[in-house]
CSV table of C-alpha atoms in Angstrom, one decimal:
chain,number,residue,atom,x,y,z
A,1,MET,CA,1.8,-16.8,1.4
A,2,THR,CA,3.3,-13.8,-0.3
A,3,LYS,CA,0.9,-10.9,-0.7
A,4,SER,CA,1.0,-9.3,-4.1
A,5,LEU,CA,0.1,-5.7,-5.1
A,6,LEU,CA,-0.5,-4.9,-8.7
A,7,LEU,CA,-0.1,-1.2,-9.7
A,8,VAL,CA,-1.7,-0.5,-13.0
A,9,ASP,CA,-0.7,2.4,-15.3
A,10,LEU,CA,-4.0,2.8,-17.1
A,11,GLU,CA,-2.7,5.5,-19.3
A,12,ASN,CA,-0.2,3.1,-20.7
A,13,VAL,CA,-2.1,-0.2,-20.6
A,14,HIS,CA,-5.7,0.5,-21.5
A,15,LYS,CA,-7.4,-2.9,-21.0
A,16,VAL,CA,-7.0,-4.9,-17.8
A,17,ASP,CA,-8.7,-8.2,-17.0
A,18,LEU,CA,-8.0,-9.0,-13.4
A,19,SER,CA,-10.3,-12.0,-13.2
A,20,ARG,CA,-7.5,-14.3,-14.1
A,21,LEU,CA,-5.5,-13.5,-11.0
A,22,ASP,CA,-5.9,-15.5,-7.8
A,23,GLU,CA,-7.0,-14.1,-4.3
A,24,SER,CA,-3.4,-13.3,-3.3
A,25,TYR,CA,-3.5,-10.3,-5.6
A,26,ARG,CA,-4.8,-6.8,-4.8
A,27,ALA,CA,-4.7,-4.0,-7.3
A,28,ILE,CA,-4.6,-0.2,-7.5
A,29,ILE,CA,-5.5,1.1,-10.9
A,30,TYR,CA,-4.2,4.6,-11.6
A,31,VAL,CA,-6.5,6.5,-13.8
A,32,GLY,CA,-5.3,9.6,-15.8
A,33,ALA,CA,-6.9,13.0,-15.4
A,34,ASN,CA,-8.5,12.6,-18.8
A,35,GLN,CA,-9.6,9.0,-18.3
A,36,ASN,CA,-12.5,7.3,-16.5
A,37,PRO,CA,-12.5,4.0,-14.6
A,38,PRO,CA,-14.0,1.1,-16.5
A,39,LYS,CA,-17.8,1.2,-16.8
A,40,ALA,CA,-18.0,-2.3,-15.4
A,41,SER,CA,-16.7,-1.0,-12.0
A,42,ARG,CA,-19.6,1.4,-11.8
A,43,LYS,CA,-22.4,-1.0,-12.8
A,44,LYS,CA,-24.2,-2.7,-9.9
A,45,GLU,CA,-24.3,-6.1,-11.7
A,46,THR,CA,-20.6,-6.1,-12.4
A,47,ALA,CA,-19.1,-4.1,-9.5
A,48,HIS,CA,-18.4,-7.2,-7.5
A,49,ARG,CA,-15.5,-8.0,-9.9
A,50,PHE,CA,-13.6,-5.1,-8.4
A,51,THR,CA,-13.8,-5.8,-4.7
A,52,ARG,CA,-10.0,-6.2,-4.6
A,53,VAL,CA,-9.4,-3.1,-6.7
A,54,ASP,CA,-8.9,0.5,-5.8
A,55,PHE,CA,-9.1,3.3,-8.4
A,56,GLN,CA,-6.8,6.3,-7.9
A,57,LYS,CA,-7.8,9.2,-10.1
A,58,ILE,CA,-4.9,11.6,-10.9
A,59,GLU,CA,-6.2,15.1,-10.4
A,60,GLY,CA,-3.6,17.0,-12.4
A,61,THR,CA,-2.0,16.7,-15.8
A,62,GLY,CA,1.6,16.8,-16.7
A,63,LYS,CA,4.4,14.6,-18.0
A,64,ASN,CA,4.8,11.5,-15.8
A,65,ALA,CA,2.2,12.7,-13.3
A,66,LEU,CA,0.7,9.2,-13.1
A,67,ASP,CA,4.1,7.6,-12.8
A,68,PHE,CA,5.0,9.7,-9.8
A,69,HIS,CA,1.9,8.5,-8.0
A,70,ILE,CA,2.9,4.9,-8.6
A,71,ALA,CA,6.5,5.6,-7.4
A,72,PHE,CA,5.0,7.2,-4.2
A,73,GLN,CA,2.9,4.0,-3.6
A,74,LEU,CA,6.0,1.8,-4.0
A,75,GLY,CA,7.9,3.9,-1.4
A,76,ARG,CA,5.0,3.8,1.0
A,77,THR,CA,4.8,0.0,0.6
A,78,ILE,CA,8.5,-0.6,1.2
A,79,GLU,CA,8.1,1.4,4.5
A,80,THR,CA,4.9,-0.3,5.8
A,81,ALA,CA,4.8,-3.8,4.2
A,82,PRO,CA,8.3,-4.6,2.8
A,83,ASP,CA,7.4,-8.3,2.3
A,84,THR,CA,4.8,-7.4,-0.3
A,85,LEU,CA,5.5,-8.4,-3.9
A,86,CYS,CA,4.9,-5.2,-6.0
A,87,ILE,CA,4.2,-5.6,-9.7
A,88,VAL,CA,3.9,-2.6,-12.0
A,89,LEU,CA,1.8,-3.2,-15.1
A,90,SER,CA,3.1,-0.7,-17.7
A,91,LYS,CA,5.0,-0.8,-20.9
A,92,ASP,CA,7.0,2.2,-19.7
A,93,LYS,CA,10.6,1.1,-19.2
A,94,GLY,CA,11.3,4.3,-17.2
A,95,PHE,CA,10.1,2.4,-14.1
A,96,ASP,CA,12.9,-0.1,-14.4
A,97,PRO,CA,15.8,1.9,-12.7
A,98,LEU,CA,13.5,2.6,-9.7
A,99,LEU,CA,12.4,-1.0,-9.4
A,100,ASN,CA,16.0,-2.2,-9.6
A,101,HIS,CA,16.9,0.2,-6.8
A,102,LEU,CA,14.1,-1.0,-4.6
A,103,ASN,CA,15.1,-4.6,-5.2
A,104,LYS,CA,18.6,-3.9,-4.1
A,105,ASN,CA,17.1,-2.4,-0.9
A,106,GLY,CA,15.2,-5.6,0.0
A,107,MET,CA,11.9,-5.1,-1.8
A,108,GLN,CA,10.4,-7.5,-4.3
A,109,CYS,CA,9.5,-5.6,-7.4
A,110,ARG,CA,9.0,-6.2,-11.1
A,111,ARG,CA,7.5,-4.6,-14.2
A,112,ILE,CA,5.3,-6.5,-16.7
A,113,ASN,CA,4.0,-5.4,-20.1
A,114,SER,CA,0.9,-7.6,-19.9
A,115,LEU,CA,-1.0,-9.7,-17.4
A,116,ASP,CA,-0.1,-12.7,-19.6
A,117,GLU,CA,3.3,-12.6,-17.9
A,118,LEU,CA,1.6,-13.4,-14.6
A,119,VAL,CA,-1.1,-15.8,-15.5
A,120,PRO,CA,1.2,-18.8,-16.2
A,121,VAL,CA,2.8,-18.4,-12.8
A,122,VAL,CA,-0.6,-18.2,-11.1
A,123,ILE,CA,-1.8,-21.3,-12.9
A,124,GLN,CA,1.3,-23.2,-11.9
A,125,VAL,CA,0.9,-22.3,-8.2
A,126,ALA,CA,-2.8,-23.1,-8.2
A,127,SER,CA,-2.0,-26.6,-9.6
A,128,VAL,CA,0.2,-27.4,-6.6
A,129,GLU,CA,-1.9,-26.0,-3.8
A,130,ALA,CA,-5.2,-24.1,-3.4
A,131,VAL,CA,-4.7,-20.5,-2.7
A,132,PRO,CA,-6.7,-19.4,0.4
A,133,ALA,CA,-9.0,-16.4,-0.1
A,134,ILE,CA,-7.8,-13.1,1.6
A,135,GLU,CA,-10.3,-11.1,3.5
A,136,VAL,CA,-10.8,-7.7,2.0
A,137,ILE,CA,-10.9,-5.1,4.7
A,138,VAL,CA,-12.3,-1.6,3.7
A,139,CYS,CA,-11.2,1.4,5.7
A,140,LYS,CA,-14.1,3.0,7.4
A,141,ARG,CA,-12.7,6.5,7.1
A,142,CYS,CA,-11.8,6.7,3.4
A,143,HIS,CA,-13.8,3.7,2.2
A,144,LYS,CA,-10.8,2.3,0.3
A,145,ALA,CA,-9.6,-1.3,0.4
A,146,SER,CA,-5.9,-0.3,0.4
A,147,THR,CA,-5.2,-2.0,3.7
A,148,ILE,CA,-2.1,-3.9,4.7
A,149,GLU,CA,-1.1,-5.8,7.9
A,150,HIS,CA,0.8,-3.5,10.4
A,151,HIS,CA,1.4,-4.4,14.0
A,152,GLY,CA,-1.3,-7.0,13.9
A,153,GLY,CA,-3.9,-4.7,12.5
A,154,GLN,CA,-4.9,-3.6,9.1
A,155,TRP,CA,-3.5,-0.1,8.2
A,156,CYS,CA,-4.9,1.9,5.3
A,157,THR,CA,-2.1,3.1,3.0
A,158,ASN,CA,-4.5,5.7,1.5
A,159,CYS,CA,-5.5,7.8,4.6
A,160,GLY,CA,-3.1,6.5,7.2
A,161,CYS,CA,-5.7,5.2,9.7
A,162,PHE,CA,-6.2,1.7,11.0
A,163,ALA,CA,-9.1,-0.1,9.4
A,164,SER,CA,-8.9,-2.7,12.1
A,165,PRO,CA,-7.0,-2.0,15.3
A,166,PRO,CA,-3.4,-3.2,15.9
A,167,ASP,CA,-2.5,-5.8,18.5
A,168,LYS,CA,-1.3,-3.7,21.4
A,169,LYS,CA,1.1,-6.4,22.4
A,170,LEU,CA,3.0,-5.7,19.2
A,171,LEU,CA,3.3,-1.9,19.5
A,172,PRO,CA,6.9,-1.1,20.4
A,173,SER,CA,5.9,2.0,22.3
A,174,LEU,CA,3.7,0.0,24.7
A,175,GLN,CA,6.2,-2.6,25.6
A,176,PRO,CA,7.3,-2.8,29.3
A,177,GLY,CA,10.2,-0.5,30.1
A,178,PHE,CA,10.0,1.3,26.8
A,179,GLU,CA,10.1,4.8,28.3
A,180,ASP,CA,13.0,3.7,30.6
A,181,ARG,CA,15.5,2.9,27.8
A,182,SER,CA,18.5,5.1,28.1
A,183,ARG,CA,19.6,7.2,25.1
A,184,ASP,CA,22.0,10.1,25.0
A,185,ALA,CA,20.7,13.5,24.2
A,186,GLU,CA,21.7,13.4,20.5
A,187,GLU,CA,19.9,10.1,19.9
A,188,ASP,CA,16.8,11.3,21.8
A,189,TYR,CA,16.5,14.4,19.7
A,190,ALA,CA,16.9,12.5,16.5
A,191,ILE,CA,13.8,10.4,17.0
A,192,TYR,CA,11.6,13.0,18.6
A,193,SER,CA,9.0,14.9,16.5
A,194,VAL,CA,5.6,16.5,16.9
A,195,CYS,CA,2.6,14.1,16.6
A,196,GLY,CA,0.0,15.4,14.1
A,197,TRP,CA,-2.7,13.9,16.2
A,198,CYS,CA,-1.9,14.8,19.9
A,199,HIS,CA,0.4,17.7,18.9
A,200,GLN,CA,3.0,16.6,21.5
A,201,ASN,CA,6.7,16.6,20.9
A,202,THR,CA,7.2,12.9,21.7
A,203,ASP,CA,9.1,9.7,20.8
A,204,MET,CA,8.1,8.5,17.4
A,205,THR,CA,9.6,5.0,17.7
A,206,GLY,CA,6.7,2.7,16.8
A,207,GLY,CA,4.8,5.5,15.2
A,208,ILE,CA,3.7,6.0,11.6
A,209,TYR,CA,4.7,8.7,9.1
A,210,ASP,CA,1.9,9.5,6.6
A,211,ASP,CA,1.2,12.4,4.2
A,212,GLY,CA,3.8,14.6,5.9
A,213,GLU,CA,2.7,14.0,9.5
A,214,TRP,CA,3.7,11.7,12.3
A,215,MET,CA,1.2,9.6,14.4
A,216,CYS,CA,3.0,8.6,17.6
A,217,GLY,CA,2.8,5.1,19.2
A,218,GLY,CA,0.6,6.5,22.0
A,219,CYS,CA,-2.0,7.7,19.6
A,220,ILE,CA,-1.9,4.4,17.7
A,221,GLY,CA,-2.5,2.6,21.0
A,222,ARG,CA,-5.4,4.9,22.0
A,223,TYR,CA,-7.0,4.5,18.6
A,224,ALA,CA,-6.8,0.7,19.0
A,225,ARG,CA,-8.8,0.7,22.2
């Protein structure tokens, strides 16, 4: 089943009812610097409605500041979970050239003006087969539910840590004979960098790049133990 990520521009679309979407959807709602998340998300009796929702508060103001945050998340998703269907909820047509570019590069993206454009599709799918519930995994480090499957584990796209450990059998850097593969000096240099965790200049094949820093495959393996 295709996983769907809904990215909401709350500055552009002020009212959002996610209760009509099935369990295959996760959402990140981007809240402007001069806005507040919906009151219902902060009330104990209604907070359960937002278990599949993360709120990202934009700290600064400026033209298109929120749009750039959504664009960043789209880029991060195409690198870590390219099979995810990304949907931008905004009436801003300025997203369209970027989404078209990502689609040409193998990603599945679209922009919608209203959730009404999604609901008929959801109802049609639900009438054919029941959609199984997706377990929500919250990152223990940043307490966000922005996790995606990566190397058999759940990787947090917010802070770059694993919320649940990866399967060591799937890590490229831990495969038998990995260190013995021959590469010429130019190729070797091209994929080597300094790991932000162990601070070693090491092979980054199978590693993760997050927030300007690399995490090498060895550190991923040690974190998974």
